[in-house]
CSV table of C-alpha atoms in Angstrom, one decimal:
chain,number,residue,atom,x,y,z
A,1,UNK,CA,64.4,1.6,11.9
A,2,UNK,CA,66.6,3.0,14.7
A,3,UNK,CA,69.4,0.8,14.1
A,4,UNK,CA,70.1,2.2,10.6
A,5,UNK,CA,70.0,6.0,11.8
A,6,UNK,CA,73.6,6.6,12.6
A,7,UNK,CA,74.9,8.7,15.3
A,8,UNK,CA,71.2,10.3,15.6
A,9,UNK,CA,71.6,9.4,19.6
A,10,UNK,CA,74.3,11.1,19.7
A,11,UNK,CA,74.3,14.1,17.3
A,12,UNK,CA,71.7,16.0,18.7
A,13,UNK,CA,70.0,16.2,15.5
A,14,UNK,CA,66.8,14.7,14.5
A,15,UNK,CA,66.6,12.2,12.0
A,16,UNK,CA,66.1,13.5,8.3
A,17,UNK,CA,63.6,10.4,6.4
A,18,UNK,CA,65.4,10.0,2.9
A,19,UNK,CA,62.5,11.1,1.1
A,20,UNK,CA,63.0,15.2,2.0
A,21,UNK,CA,65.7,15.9,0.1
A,22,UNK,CA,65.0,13.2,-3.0
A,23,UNK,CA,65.6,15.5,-6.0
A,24,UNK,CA,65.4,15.0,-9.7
A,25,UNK,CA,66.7,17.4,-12.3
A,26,UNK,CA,66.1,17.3,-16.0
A,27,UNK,CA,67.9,18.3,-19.4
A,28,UNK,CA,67.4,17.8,-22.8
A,29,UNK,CA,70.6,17.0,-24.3
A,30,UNK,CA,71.6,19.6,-27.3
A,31,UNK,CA,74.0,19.6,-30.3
A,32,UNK,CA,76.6,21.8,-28.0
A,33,UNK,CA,76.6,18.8,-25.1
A,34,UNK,CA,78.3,16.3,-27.5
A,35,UNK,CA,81.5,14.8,-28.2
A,36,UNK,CA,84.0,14.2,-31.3
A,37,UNK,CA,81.8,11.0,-31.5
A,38,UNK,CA,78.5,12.4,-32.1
A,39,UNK,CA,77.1,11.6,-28.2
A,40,UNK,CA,76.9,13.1,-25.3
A,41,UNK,CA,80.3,14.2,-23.6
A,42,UNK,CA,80.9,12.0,-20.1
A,43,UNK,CA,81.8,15.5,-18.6
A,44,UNK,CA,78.3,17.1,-19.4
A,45,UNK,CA,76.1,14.0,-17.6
A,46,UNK,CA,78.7,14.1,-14.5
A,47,UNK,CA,78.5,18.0,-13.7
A,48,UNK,CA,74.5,17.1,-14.0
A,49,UNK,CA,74.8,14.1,-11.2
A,50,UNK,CA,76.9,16.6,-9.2
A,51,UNK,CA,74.7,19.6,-9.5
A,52,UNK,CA,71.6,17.6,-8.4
A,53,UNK,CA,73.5,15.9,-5.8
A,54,UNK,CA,74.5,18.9,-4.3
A,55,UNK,CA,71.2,20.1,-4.3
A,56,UNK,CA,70.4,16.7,-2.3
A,57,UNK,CA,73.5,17.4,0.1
A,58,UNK,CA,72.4,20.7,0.9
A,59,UNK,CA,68.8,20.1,1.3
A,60,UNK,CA,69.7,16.9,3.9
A,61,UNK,CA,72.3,19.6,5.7
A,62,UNK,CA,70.1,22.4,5.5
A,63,UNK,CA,73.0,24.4,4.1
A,64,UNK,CA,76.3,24.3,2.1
A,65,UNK,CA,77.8,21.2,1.5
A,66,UNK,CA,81.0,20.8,-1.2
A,67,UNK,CA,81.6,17.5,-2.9
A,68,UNK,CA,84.8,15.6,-1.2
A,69,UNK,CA,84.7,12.6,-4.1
A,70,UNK,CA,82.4,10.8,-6.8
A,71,UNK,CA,82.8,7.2,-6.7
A,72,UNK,CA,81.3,4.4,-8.9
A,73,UNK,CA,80.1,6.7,-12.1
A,74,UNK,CA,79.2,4.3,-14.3
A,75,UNK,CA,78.5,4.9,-17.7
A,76,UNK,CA,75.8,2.2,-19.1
A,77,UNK,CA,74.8,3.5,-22.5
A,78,UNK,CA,75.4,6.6,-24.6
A,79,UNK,CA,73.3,9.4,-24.6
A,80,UNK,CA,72.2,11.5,-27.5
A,81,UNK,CA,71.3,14.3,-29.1
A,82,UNK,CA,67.5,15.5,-28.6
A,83,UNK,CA,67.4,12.6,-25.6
A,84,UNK,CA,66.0,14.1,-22.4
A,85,UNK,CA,67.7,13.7,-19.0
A,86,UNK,CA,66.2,12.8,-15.9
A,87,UNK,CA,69.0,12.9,-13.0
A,88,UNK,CA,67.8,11.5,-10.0
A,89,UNK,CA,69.1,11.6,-6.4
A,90,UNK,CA,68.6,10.7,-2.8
A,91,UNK,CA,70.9,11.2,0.1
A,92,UNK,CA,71.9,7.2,1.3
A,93,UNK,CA,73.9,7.7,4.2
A,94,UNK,CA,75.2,10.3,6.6
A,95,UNK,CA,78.3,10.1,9.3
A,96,UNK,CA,79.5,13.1,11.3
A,97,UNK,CA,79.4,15.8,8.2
A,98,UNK,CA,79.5,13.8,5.5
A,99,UNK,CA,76.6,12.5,3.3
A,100,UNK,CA,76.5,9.6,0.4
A,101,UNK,CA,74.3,11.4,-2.3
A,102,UNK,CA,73.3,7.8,-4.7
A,103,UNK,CA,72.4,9.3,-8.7
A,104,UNK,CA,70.3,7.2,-11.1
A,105,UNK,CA,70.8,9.0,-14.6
A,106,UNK,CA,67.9,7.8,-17.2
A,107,UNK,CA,67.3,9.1,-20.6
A,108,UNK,CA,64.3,9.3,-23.1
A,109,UNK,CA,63.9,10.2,-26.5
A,110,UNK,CA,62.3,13.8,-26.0
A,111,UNK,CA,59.4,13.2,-28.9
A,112,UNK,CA,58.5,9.6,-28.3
A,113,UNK,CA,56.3,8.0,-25.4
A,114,UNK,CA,59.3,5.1,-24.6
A,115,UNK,CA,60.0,4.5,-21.0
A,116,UNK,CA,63.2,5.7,-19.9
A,117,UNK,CA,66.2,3.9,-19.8
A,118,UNK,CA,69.2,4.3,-17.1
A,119,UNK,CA,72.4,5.2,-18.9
A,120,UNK,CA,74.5,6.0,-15.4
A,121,UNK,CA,75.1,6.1,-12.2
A,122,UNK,CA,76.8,7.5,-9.4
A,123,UNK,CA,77.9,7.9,-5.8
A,124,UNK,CA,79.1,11.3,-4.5
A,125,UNK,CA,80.2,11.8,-1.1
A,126,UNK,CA,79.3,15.4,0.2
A,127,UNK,CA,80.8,17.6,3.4
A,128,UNK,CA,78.6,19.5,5.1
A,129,UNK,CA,80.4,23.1,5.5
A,130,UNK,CA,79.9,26.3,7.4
A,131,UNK,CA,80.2,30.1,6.7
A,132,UNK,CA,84.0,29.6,6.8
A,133,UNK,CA,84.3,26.4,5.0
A,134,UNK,CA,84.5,24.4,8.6
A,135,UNK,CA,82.6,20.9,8.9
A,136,UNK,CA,79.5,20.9,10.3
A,137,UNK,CA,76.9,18.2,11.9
A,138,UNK,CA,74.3,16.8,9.7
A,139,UNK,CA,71.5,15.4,10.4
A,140,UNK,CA,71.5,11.5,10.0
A,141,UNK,CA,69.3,10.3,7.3
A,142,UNK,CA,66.2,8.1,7.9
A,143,UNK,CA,65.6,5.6,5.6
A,144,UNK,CA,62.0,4.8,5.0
A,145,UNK,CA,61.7,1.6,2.4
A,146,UNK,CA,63.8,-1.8,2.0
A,147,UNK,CA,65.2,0.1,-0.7
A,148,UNK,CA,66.5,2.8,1.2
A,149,UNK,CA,67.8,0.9,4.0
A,150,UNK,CA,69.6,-1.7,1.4
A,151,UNK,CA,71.2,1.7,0.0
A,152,UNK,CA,72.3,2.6,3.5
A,153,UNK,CA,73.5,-0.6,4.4
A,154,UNK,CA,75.4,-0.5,0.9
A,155,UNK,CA,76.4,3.2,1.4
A,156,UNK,CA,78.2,2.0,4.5
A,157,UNK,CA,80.3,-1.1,2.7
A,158,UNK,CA,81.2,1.6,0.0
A,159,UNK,CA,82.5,3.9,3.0
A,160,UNK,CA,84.3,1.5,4.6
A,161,UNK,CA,86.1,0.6,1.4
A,162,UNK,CA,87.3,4.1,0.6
A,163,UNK,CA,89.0,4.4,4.0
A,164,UNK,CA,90.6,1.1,3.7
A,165,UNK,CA,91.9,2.5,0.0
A,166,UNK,CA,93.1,6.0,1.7
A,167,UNK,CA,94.9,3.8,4.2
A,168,UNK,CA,96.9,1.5,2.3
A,169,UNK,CA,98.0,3.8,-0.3
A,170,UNK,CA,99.3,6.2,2.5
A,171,UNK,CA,101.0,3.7,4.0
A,172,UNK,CA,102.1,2.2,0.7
A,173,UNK,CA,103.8,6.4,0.5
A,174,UNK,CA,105.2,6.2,4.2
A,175,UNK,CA,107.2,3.2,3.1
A,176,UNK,CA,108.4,4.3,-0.1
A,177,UNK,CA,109.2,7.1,1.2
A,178,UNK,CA,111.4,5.8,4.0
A,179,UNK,CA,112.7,3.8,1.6
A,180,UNK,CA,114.3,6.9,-0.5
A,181,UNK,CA,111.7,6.2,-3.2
A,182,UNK,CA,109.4,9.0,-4.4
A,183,UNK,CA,107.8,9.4,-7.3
């Protein structure tokens, strides 16, 4: 298992296993939650993923940690009226301060005994912070199951992904730029 426990040689930290900060947080979806079309306004289920997966970033960092960007949310089917929520989240992946929060969003009729279905996801990348909004080390995550390390291994193809994004469209700038074009 060492091999997928970044930087834990190095950082000083001990290894947190992905289980300890594993959170689920649950809402039954109201009148005042929805949209012009009758369901559940997008904006309501993403500030749920990002509340529980800050609760999941700070747990892992054992302190504050501010979201720094939310990739992937995927929405898979509406969400109603009188359904209730179940927002899941684990912490997938750590590097120096940062942390990949994955969310699971399911829903449920709140009267009836029907499994839950997932309607979303999400990935949300956290910085750890201190009292003066400064990075600070976290402790790299442990995976314990397949699962988890398929999600770190995952995690880490996402990450690579957004840096080779932030790279190209800066450079894409810096030419346009030098080129006299801005927009």
């Amino acid at each position: 298992m060492t091999e997928y426990v970044a930087g834990a040689a190095d950082s000083g930290l001990p290894g947190k296993p992905t289980g300890a900060s594993r959170t689920t947080l649950s809402h039954i979806m109201t009148a005042s939650d929805t949209n012009l079309l009758g369901t559940v306004h997008g904006g309501v289920i993403m500030k749920l993923v990002d509340d529980v997966a800050g609760a999941v970033a700070g747990r892992h960092s054992g302190g504050p940690a501010v979201t720094a960007s939310m990739d992937e949310m995927a929405f898979l089917e509406p969400v109603r009226v009188g359904d209730l929520v179940h927002v899941q989240a684990q912490c997938n992946w750590t590097g120096r301060s940062s942390m990949e929060v994955g969310v699971r969003v399911m829903a449920e009729r709140w009267n009836e005994s029907t499994p839950a279905v997932q309607v979303g996801s999400a990935y949300l990348v956290f910085a750890a912070v201190d009292a003066d909004g400064k990075p600070r080390q976290v402790p790299p995550v442990a995976p314990e199951t397949e699962q988890d390390r398929r999600r770190y291994q995952e995690a880490q193809i996402r990450r690579t992904h957004r840096l080779a994004r932030r790279r190209a469209i800066k450079e894409l700038r810096q030419n346009r730029a030098a080129e006299g074009l801005h927009d």
